[in-house]
Coordinates of C-alpha atoms in Angstrom, one line a residue:
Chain A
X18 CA -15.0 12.4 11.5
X19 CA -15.2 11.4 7.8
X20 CA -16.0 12.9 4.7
X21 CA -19.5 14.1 4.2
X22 CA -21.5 11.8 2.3
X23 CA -25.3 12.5 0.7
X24 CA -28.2 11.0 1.6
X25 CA -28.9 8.6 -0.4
X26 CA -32.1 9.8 -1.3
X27 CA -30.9 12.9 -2.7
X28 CA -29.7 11.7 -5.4
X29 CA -29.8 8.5 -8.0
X30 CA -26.7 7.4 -8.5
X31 CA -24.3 5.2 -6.5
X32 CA -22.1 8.5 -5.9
X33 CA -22.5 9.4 -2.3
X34 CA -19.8 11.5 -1.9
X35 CA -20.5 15.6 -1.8
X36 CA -16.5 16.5 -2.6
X37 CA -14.0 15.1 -3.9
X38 CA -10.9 15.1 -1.6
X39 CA -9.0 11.9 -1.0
X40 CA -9.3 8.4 -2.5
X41 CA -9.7 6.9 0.9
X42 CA -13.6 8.2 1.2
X43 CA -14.5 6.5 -2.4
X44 CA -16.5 3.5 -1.6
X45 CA -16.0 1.1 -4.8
X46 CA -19.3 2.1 -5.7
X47 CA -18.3 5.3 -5.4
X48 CA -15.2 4.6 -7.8
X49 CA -17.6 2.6 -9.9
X50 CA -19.9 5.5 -10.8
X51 CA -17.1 7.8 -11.7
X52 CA -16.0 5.2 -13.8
X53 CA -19.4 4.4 -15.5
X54 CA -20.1 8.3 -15.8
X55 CA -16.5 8.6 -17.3
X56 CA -17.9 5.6 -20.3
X57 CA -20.7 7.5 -20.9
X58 CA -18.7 11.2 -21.0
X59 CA -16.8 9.6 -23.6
X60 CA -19.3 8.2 -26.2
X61 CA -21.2 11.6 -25.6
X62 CA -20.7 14.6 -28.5
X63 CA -19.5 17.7 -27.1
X64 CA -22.5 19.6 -28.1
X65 CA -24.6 17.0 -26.2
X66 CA -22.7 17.0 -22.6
X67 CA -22.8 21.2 -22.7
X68 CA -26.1 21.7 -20.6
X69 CA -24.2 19.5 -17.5
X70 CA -23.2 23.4 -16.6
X71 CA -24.6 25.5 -18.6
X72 CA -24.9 28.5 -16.7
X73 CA -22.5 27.4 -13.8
X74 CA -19.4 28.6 -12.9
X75 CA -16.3 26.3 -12.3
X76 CA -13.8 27.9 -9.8
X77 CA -10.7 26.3 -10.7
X78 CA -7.8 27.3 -7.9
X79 CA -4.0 26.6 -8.4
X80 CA -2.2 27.8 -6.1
X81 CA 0.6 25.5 -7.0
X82 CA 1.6 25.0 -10.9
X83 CA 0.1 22.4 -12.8
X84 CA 0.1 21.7 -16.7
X85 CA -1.7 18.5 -17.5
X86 CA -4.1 18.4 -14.3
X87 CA -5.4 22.3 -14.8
X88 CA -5.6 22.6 -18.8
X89 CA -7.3 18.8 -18.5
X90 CA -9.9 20.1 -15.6
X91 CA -10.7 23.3 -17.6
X92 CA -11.1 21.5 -21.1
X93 CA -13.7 19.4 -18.7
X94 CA -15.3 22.2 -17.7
X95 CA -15.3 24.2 -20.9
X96 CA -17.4 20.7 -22.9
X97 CA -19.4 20.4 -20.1
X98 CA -20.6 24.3 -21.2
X99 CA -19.7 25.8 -17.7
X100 CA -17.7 29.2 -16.9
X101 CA -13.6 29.1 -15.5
X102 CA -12.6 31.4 -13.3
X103 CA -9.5 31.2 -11.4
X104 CA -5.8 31.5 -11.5
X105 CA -3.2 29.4 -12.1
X106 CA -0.5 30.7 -9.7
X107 CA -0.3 31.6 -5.8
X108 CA 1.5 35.1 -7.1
X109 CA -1.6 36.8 -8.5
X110 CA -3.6 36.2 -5.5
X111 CA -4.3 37.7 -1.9
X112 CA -2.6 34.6 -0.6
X113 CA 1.0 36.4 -1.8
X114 CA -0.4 39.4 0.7
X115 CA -1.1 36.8 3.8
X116 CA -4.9 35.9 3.1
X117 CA -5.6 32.4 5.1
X118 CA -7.1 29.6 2.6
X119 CA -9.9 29.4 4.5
X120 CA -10.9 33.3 3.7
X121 CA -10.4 32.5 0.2
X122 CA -12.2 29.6 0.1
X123 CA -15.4 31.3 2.1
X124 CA -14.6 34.0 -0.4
X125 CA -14.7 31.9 -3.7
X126 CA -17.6 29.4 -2.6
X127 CA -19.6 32.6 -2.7
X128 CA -19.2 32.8 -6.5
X129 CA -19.0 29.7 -7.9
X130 CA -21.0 26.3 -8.3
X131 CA -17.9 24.0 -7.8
X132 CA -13.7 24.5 -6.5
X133 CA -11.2 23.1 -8.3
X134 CA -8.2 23.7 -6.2
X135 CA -4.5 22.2 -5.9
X136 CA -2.4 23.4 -3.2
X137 CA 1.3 23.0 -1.8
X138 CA -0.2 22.6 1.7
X139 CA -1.1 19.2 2.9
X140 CA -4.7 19.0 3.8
X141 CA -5.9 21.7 2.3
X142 CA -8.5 20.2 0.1
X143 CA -9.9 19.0 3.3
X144 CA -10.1 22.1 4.9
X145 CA -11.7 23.8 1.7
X146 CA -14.3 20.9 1.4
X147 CA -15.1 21.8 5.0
X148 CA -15.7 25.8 5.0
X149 CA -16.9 25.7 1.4
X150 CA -20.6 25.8 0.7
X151 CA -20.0 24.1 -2.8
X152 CA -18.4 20.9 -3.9
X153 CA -14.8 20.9 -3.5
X154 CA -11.8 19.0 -5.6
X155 CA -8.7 18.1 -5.0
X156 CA -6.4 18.3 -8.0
X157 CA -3.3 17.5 -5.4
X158 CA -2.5 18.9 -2.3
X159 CA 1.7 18.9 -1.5
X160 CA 2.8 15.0 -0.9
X161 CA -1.2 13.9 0.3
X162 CA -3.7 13.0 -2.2
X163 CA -4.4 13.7 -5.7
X164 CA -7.5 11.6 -5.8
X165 CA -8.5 12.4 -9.5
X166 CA -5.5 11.1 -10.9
X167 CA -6.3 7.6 -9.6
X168 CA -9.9 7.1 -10.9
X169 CA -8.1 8.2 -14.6
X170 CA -5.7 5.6 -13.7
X171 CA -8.6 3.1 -12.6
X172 CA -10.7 4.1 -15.8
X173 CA -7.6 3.3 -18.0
X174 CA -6.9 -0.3 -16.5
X175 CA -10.3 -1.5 -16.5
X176 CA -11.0 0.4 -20.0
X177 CA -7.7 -1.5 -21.3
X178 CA -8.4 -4.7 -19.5
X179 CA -12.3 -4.8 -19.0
X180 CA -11.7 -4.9 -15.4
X181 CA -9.4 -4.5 -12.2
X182 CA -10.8 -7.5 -10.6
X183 CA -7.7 -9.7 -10.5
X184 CA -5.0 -7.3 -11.6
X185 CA -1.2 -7.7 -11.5
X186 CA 0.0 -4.6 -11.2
X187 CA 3.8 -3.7 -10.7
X188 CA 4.7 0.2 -9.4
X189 CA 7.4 1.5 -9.7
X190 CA 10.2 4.1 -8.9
X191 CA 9.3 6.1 -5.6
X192 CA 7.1 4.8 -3.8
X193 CA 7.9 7.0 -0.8
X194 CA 6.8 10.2 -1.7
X195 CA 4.5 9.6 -4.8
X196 CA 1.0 11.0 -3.8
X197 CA -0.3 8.8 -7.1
X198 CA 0.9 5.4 -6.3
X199 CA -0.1 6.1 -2.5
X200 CA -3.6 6.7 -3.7
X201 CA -4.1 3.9 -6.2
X202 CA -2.5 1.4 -3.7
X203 CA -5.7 2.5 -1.3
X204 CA -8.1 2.1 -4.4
X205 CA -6.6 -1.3 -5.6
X206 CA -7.0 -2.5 -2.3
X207 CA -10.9 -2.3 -2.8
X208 CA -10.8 -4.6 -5.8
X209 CA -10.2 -8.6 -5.1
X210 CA -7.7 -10.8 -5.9
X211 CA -5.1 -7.9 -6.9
X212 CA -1.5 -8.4 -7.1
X213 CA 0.8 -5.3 -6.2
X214 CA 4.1 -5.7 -7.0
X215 CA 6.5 -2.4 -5.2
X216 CA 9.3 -2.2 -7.1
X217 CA 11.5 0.5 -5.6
X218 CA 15.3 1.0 -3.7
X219 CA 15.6 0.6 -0.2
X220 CA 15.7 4.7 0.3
X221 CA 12.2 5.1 -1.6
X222 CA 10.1 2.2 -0.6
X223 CA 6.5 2.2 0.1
X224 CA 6.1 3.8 3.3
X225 CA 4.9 1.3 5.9
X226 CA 1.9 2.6 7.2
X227 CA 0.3 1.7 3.7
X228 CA 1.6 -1.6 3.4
X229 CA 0.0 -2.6 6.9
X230 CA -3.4 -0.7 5.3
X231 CA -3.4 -2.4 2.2
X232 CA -2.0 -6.2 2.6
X233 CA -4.7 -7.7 4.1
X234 CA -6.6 -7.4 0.9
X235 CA -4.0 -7.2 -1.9
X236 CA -1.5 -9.2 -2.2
X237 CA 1.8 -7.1 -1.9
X238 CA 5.4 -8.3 -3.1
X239 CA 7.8 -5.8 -2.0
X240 CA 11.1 -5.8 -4.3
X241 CA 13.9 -3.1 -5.8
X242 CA 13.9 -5.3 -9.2
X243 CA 11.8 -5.3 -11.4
X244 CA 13.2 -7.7 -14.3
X245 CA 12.1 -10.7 -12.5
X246 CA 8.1 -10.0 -11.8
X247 CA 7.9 -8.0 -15.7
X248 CA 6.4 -11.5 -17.1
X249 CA 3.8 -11.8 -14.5
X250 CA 2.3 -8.6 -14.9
X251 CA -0.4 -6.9 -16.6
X252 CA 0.3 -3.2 -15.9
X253 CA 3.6 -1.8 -14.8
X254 CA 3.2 1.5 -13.3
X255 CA 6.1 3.9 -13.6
X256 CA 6.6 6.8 -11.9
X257 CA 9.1 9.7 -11.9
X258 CA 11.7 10.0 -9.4
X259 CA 11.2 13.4 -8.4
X260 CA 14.7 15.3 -7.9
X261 CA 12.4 18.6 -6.1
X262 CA 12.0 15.7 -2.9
X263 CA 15.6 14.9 -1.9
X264 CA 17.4 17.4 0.4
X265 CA 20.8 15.4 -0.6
X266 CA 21.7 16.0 -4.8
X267 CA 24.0 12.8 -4.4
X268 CA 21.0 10.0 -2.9
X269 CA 19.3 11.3 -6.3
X270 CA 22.3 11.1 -8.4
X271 CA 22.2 6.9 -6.9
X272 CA 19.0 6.3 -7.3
X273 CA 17.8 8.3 -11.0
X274 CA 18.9 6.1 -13.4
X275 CA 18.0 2.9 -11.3
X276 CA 14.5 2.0 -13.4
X277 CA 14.8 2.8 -16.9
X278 CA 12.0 0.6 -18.7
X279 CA 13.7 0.4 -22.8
X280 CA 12.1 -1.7 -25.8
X281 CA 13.9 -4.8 -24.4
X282 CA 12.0 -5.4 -21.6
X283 CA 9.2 -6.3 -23.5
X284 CA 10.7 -9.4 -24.1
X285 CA 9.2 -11.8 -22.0
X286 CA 6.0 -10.0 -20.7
X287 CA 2.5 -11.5 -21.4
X288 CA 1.0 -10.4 -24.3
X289 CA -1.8 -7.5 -23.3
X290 CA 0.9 -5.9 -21.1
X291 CA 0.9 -2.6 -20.7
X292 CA 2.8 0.3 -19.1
X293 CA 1.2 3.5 -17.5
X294 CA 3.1 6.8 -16.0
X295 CA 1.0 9.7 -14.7
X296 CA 3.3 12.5 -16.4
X297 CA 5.9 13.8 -17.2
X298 CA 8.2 11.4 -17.8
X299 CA 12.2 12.1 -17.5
X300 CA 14.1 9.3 -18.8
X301 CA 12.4 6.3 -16.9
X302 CA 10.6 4.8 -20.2
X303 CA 12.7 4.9 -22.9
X304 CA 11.0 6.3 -26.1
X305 CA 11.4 3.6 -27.7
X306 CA 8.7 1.7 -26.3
X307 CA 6.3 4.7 -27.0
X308 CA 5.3 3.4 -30.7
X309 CA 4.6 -0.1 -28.9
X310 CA 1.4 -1.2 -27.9
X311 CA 2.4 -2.0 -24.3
X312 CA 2.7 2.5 -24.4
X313 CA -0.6 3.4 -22.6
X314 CA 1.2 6.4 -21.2
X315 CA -0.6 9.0 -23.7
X316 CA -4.3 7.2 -23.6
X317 CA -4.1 7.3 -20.1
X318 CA -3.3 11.1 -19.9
X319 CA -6.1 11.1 -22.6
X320 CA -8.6 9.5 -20.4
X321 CA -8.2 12.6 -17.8
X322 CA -11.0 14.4 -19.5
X323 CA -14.1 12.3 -19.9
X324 CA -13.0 11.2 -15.9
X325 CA -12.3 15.0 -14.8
X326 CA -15.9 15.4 -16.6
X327 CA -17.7 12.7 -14.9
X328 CA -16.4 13.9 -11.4
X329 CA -17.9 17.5 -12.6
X330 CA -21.0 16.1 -13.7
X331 CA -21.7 13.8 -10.5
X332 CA -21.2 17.1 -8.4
X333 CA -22.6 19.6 -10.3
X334 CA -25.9 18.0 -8.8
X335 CA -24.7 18.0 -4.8
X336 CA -26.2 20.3 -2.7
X337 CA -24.1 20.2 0.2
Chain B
X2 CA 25.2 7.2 67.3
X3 CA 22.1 6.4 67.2
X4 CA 20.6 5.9 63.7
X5 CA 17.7 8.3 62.9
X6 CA 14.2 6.5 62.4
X7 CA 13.7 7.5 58.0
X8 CA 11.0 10.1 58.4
X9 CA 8.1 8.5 56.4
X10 CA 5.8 10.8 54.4
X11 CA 2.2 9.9 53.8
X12 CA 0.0 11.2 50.9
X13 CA -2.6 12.9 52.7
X14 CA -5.6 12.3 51.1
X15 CA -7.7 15.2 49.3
X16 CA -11.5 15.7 50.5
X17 CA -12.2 17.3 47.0
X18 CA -10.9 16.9 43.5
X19 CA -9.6 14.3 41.2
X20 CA -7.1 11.2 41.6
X21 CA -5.7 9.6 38.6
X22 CA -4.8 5.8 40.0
X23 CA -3.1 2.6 38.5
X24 CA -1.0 4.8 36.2
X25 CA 1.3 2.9 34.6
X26 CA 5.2 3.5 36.0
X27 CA 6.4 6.8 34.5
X28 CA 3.1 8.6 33.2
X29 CA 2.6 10.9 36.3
X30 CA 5.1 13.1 35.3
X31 CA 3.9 13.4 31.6
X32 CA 0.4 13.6 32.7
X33 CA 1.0 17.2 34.7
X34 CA 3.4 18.4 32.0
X35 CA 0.1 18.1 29.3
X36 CA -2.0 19.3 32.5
X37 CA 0.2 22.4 32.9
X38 CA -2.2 22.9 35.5
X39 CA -1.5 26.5 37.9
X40 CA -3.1 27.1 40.7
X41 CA -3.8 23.8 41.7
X42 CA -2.1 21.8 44.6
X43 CA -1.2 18.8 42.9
X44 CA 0.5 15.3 44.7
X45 CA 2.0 12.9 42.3
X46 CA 3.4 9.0 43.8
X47 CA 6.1 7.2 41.4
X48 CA 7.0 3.7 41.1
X49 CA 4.6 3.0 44.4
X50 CA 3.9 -0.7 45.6
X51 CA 0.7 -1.9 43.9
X52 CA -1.0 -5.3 44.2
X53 CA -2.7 -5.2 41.1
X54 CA 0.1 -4.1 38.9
X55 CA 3.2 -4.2 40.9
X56 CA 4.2 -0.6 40.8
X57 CA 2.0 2.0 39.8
X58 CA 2.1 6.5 39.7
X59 CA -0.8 8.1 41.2
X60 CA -1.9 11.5 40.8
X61 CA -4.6 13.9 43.4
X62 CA -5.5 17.0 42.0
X63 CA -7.0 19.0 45.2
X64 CA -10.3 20.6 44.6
X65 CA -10.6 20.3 40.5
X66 CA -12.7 17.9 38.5
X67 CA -10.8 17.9 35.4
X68 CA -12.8 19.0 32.1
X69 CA -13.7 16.9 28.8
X70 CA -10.6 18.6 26.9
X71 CA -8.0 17.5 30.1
X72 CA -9.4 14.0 30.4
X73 CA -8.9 13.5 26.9
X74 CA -5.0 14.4 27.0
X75 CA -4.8 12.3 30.3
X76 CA -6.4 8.9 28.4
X77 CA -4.3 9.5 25.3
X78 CA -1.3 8.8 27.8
X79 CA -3.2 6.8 31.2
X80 CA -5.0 4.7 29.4
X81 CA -6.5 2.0 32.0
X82 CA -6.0 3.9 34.9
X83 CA -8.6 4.6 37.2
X84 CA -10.4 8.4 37.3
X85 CA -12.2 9.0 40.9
X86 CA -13.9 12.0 41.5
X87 CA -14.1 12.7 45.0
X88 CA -16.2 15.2 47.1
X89 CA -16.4 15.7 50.8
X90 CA -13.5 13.3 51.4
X91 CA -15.5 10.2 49.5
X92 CA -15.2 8.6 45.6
X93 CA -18.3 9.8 44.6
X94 CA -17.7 8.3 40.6
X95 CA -15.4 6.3 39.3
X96 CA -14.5 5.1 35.8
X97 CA -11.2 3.5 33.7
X98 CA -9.5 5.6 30.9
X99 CA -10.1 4.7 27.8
X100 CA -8.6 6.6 24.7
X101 CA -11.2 8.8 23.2
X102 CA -12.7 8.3 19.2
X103 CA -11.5 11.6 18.3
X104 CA -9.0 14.4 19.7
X105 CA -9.6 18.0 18.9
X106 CA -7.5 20.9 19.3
X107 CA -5.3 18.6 21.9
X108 CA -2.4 17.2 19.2
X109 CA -0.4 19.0 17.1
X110 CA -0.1 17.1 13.8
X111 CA 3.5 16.5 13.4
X112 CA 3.5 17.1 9.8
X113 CA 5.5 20.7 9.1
X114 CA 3.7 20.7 5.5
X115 CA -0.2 20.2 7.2
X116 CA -2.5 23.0 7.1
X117 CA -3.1 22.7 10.9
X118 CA 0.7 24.2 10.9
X119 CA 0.2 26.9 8.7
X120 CA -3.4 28.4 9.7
X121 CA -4.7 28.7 12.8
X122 CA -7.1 26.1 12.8
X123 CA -7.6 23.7 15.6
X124 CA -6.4 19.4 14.6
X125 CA -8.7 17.4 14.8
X126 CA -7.5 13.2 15.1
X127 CA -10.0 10.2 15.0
X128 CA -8.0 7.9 17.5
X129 CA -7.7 3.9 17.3
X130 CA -5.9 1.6 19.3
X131 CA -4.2 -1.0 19.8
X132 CA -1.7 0.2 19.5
X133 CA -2.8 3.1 19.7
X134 CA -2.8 5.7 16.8
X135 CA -3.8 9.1 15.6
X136 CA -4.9 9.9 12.3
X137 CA -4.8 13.8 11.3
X138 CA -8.4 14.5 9.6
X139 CA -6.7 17.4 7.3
X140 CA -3.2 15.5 5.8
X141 CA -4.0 12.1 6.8
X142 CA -0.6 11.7 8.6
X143 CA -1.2 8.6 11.2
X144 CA 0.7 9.1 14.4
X145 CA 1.7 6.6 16.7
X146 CA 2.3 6.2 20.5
X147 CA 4.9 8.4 22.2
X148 CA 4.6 10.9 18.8
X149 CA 1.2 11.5 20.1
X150 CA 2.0 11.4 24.1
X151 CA 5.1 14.1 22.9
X152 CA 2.4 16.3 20.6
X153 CA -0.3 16.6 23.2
X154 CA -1.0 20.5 23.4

C-alpha cells in the first residue's frame, strides 16, 4: 500500500513517481530529477518551455486559500503553454452544496491532463491521486504534506550551496504543526551526513514520531535556543508560528515573540550562511536582515516556479 | 453445617467452530467486543492456569470459522495466540496470530481532520510491529497499540 510508481520503462527519467502527493514516496532520485528538471526550467526562455503543454489543460483546485502556492503553480502552468482551469475557493464549488471530493475529483480528471489541488482535509491528495485517472498534486492538504514546498526548499539549498550532502541545517519556530518542516525533515533524512538542528519551545517541538523516523540517518540536536548552534550552521530555517493552530490565545501570546532572528544575529555565523522561511513571514526575521546576503527568503519563494514547472513537466508525460 | 463442595464448571468443549487459545490475560473480553458477534454461542476463560504462559484467556466460538476481515481485528489485539479450527469435535488446522501487513475498513483513523472521517470511504493501515503500529494510507497519522486495539471497527 504505497504510492503508485511507473515502470521504469515507461519513461526515461529517474522520476518514477505517477503523482505527486507526499515527500515520503520521493526516492532521492526521485528528488534529484525534480531538482535537475527544475536547473534546466530555469536556464530555458519562456518561449522555449511552451510546447511542455501546449494543448493541455492544468486543473488547478483550491479548495482552501492560497496566494504564493496557487499564483506560483499557475504562472508554471501558463510558461509551460498549458490551459488553468479551476477555482481558488471551496465557496464557488459543489463542495459548498455537499459534493464528496471523490465526485469531484472523478468529475475533474475527466477534463483535464493534470490536478493541482490543496485541501483543508488531511489525506485528501491521496485520495484524489487514487480515484483520479490523471496525475494528481498536492499543493497542501490541512496539517499533512505540502510536498512541493520542500523540493523548492531542496532546489534552493543545494542551488545556494551546490549540494545538501553534509548540510547543517537549524529549523525553527513550530515544529509541531508545520507541514513544511515535517516534510523537509523526511527529505533531509535521505541525504548523508546532515545536521538538523530543532529549535523550538517545549509546547511546539517536533513531534516524536519524526524524530524516531529521521535520527537514524540525520543527526538531530533538539533545543528551544537557537543563539548557541547560529555559528555552526549553514541554513537556518524559520518558520511562522501560526496563531490559526492554538485553541488557547494566551500559549500564543508566550510563545510569538520567542524567535525573532534581527541583523545581530549575524554576528558570529559562518560566512555563506543563509536564512530561508517558506512565507509569509510575521515578525520572526526582522527586516533588517532582508538587504543582507544571509536573506534567501525571496530567492527561495522565487525558485517555486521553475520547481512547480519541473514537477509539471515530469508529469505531463505519465500515463497512469 | 456442613460446607457445600464449590460446584466446579467445566468448559464443555465445541465439536464445531473456532477457539482462540494462549490469549494473553485480559484480551478475551476485547476480542468479542470488536467481534460483536450475535447469534453465536460464545465461551470465554479469564486469567486460566496455563503452563506455557502462566495465565492465559481462551475463547470457543460454537459452529463459526471466523472470516479474513474478523481474523484480522482478532490478531491486531491476540497476537501469538493460537487459532484452531475445529470440525466434528477435532482441530482440524491450526495456526499463531500474527498482525496482518495491512488493515482495511477495520480501524478508524483517529485523526478528526482525515478524509476517512469526512467521506465515506473505507481506512486502509499498512501495519508494522514491534511494537506494533498503524500507519493511515490517506493522512499518514501512525497509530500505536491500545489506539488501534480502542479504534478497531
Amino acid at each position: 500500500m504505497s504510492a503508485t510508481r511507473l515502470v521504469k520503462s515507461k519513461t526515461n527519467s529517474n522520476f518514477g513517481l505517477t503523482d505527486v502527493v507526499s515527500i515520503n514516496d520521493f526516492s532521492r532520485k526521485d528528488i534529484e530529477a525534480v531538482l535537475a528538471k527544475a536547473g534546466q526550467m530555469e536556464k530555458t526562455n519562456v518561449s522555449k518551455k511552451q510546447k511542455i503543454l501546449a494543448g493541455k489543460t492544468v486543473a488547478s483546485l483550491f479548495f482552501e486559500p492560497s496566494t504564493r502556492t496557487r499564483l506560483s503553480f499557475e504562472t508554471a502552468i501558463q510558461n509551460l503553454g498549458g490551459k488553468v482551469i479551476g477555482f481558488s475557493e471551496v465557496g464557488a464549488t459543489s463542495a459548498k452544496k455537499g459534493e464528496t471530493l471523490s465526485d469531484t475529483i472523478r468529475m475533474v480528471s475527466g477534463y483535464s491532463d493534470i490536478i493541482v489541488m490543496r485541501h483543508n482535509i488531511e489525506g485528501a491528495a491521496r485520495r484524489a491521486a487514487e480515484i483520479s485517472k490523471r496525475p494528481v498534486i498536492n499543493a497542501g492538504d490541512g496539517a499533512n504534506q505540502h510536498p512541493t514546498q520542500t523540493l523548492l526548499d531542496l532546489y534552493t539549498i543545494k542551488k545556494e550551496f551546490g549540494k545538501i550532502d553534509g548540510i547543517s541545517i537549524g529549523i525553527v519556530g513550530d515544529l509541531k504543526y508545520g507541514r513544511t518542516v515535517h516534510s523537509l525533515a523526511y527529505a533531509l533524512a535521505l541525504y548523508s551526513k546532515v545536521r538538523l538542528f530543532c529549535i523550538a519551545p517545549e509546547s511546539l517541538k517536533m513531534p516524536e514520531q519524526i524524530i524516531e523516523d529521521i535520527e537514524k540517518k540525520v543527526q538531530v540536536r533538539q533545543t528551544d535556543r537557537f543563539e548557541k548552534f547560529l555559528p555552526e550552521l549553514d541554513v537556518l530555517y524559520s518558520t511562522r508560528i501560526q496563531q490559526e493552530r492554538f485553541p488557547d490565545p494566551v500559549e500564543y501570546e508566550k510563545v510569538k515573540n520567542v524567535y525573532i532572528l534581527n541583523k545581530s544575529n549575524l554576528k558570529n555565523t559562518k560566512k555563506n550562511f543563509r536564512i530561508m522561511h517558506p512565507l509569509p513571514r510575521v515578525n520572526e526575521i526582522s527586516t533588517d536582515i532582508d538587504d543582507t546576503p544571509a536573506a534567501l527568503y525571496f530567492e527561495q519563494a522565487r525558485n517555486g516556479i521553475p520547481v512547480r514547472e519541473a514537477i509539471l513537466a515530469l508529469l505531463s508525460k505519465v500515463r497512469k | 453445617m456442613k460446607e457445600k463442595n464449590p460446584k466446579i464448571i467445566h468448559i464443555t468443549p465445541i465439536k464445531e467452530g473456532t477457539a482462540i487459545d494462549h490469549l494473553k490475560p485480559g484480551t478475551a473480553l476485547k476480542i468479542l467486543e470488536v467481534l460483536n458477534l450475535q447469534d453465536v454461542a460464545v465461551t470465554a476463560a479469564m486469567n486460566v492456569e496455563s503452563r506455557k504462559m502462566g495465565r492465559k484467556d481462551i475463547i470457543f466460538i460454537d459452529g463459526k470459522k471466523l472470516n479474513e476481515r474478523e481474523l484480522n481485528k482478532v490478531a491486531l489485539i491476540g497476537k501469538g495466540g493460537t487459532l484452531n479450527e475445529i470440525r466434528n469435535g477435532k482441530i482440524v488446522a491450526k495456526k499463531q496470530l500474527a498482525y496482518p501487513d495491512r488493515a482495511e475498513g477495520i480501524i478508524k483513523c483517529i485523526n478528526p481532520k482525515c478524509i476517512t472521517n469526512t467521506e465515506p470511504l473505507p481506512t486502509k493501515f499498512s501495519i508494522s510491529g514491534e511494537p506494533l503500529s498503524a500507519n493511515c494510507f490517506y493522512c499518514q497519522t501512525r497509530m500505536k497499540g491500545n489506539e488501534i486495539a480502542n479504534s478497531i471497527i
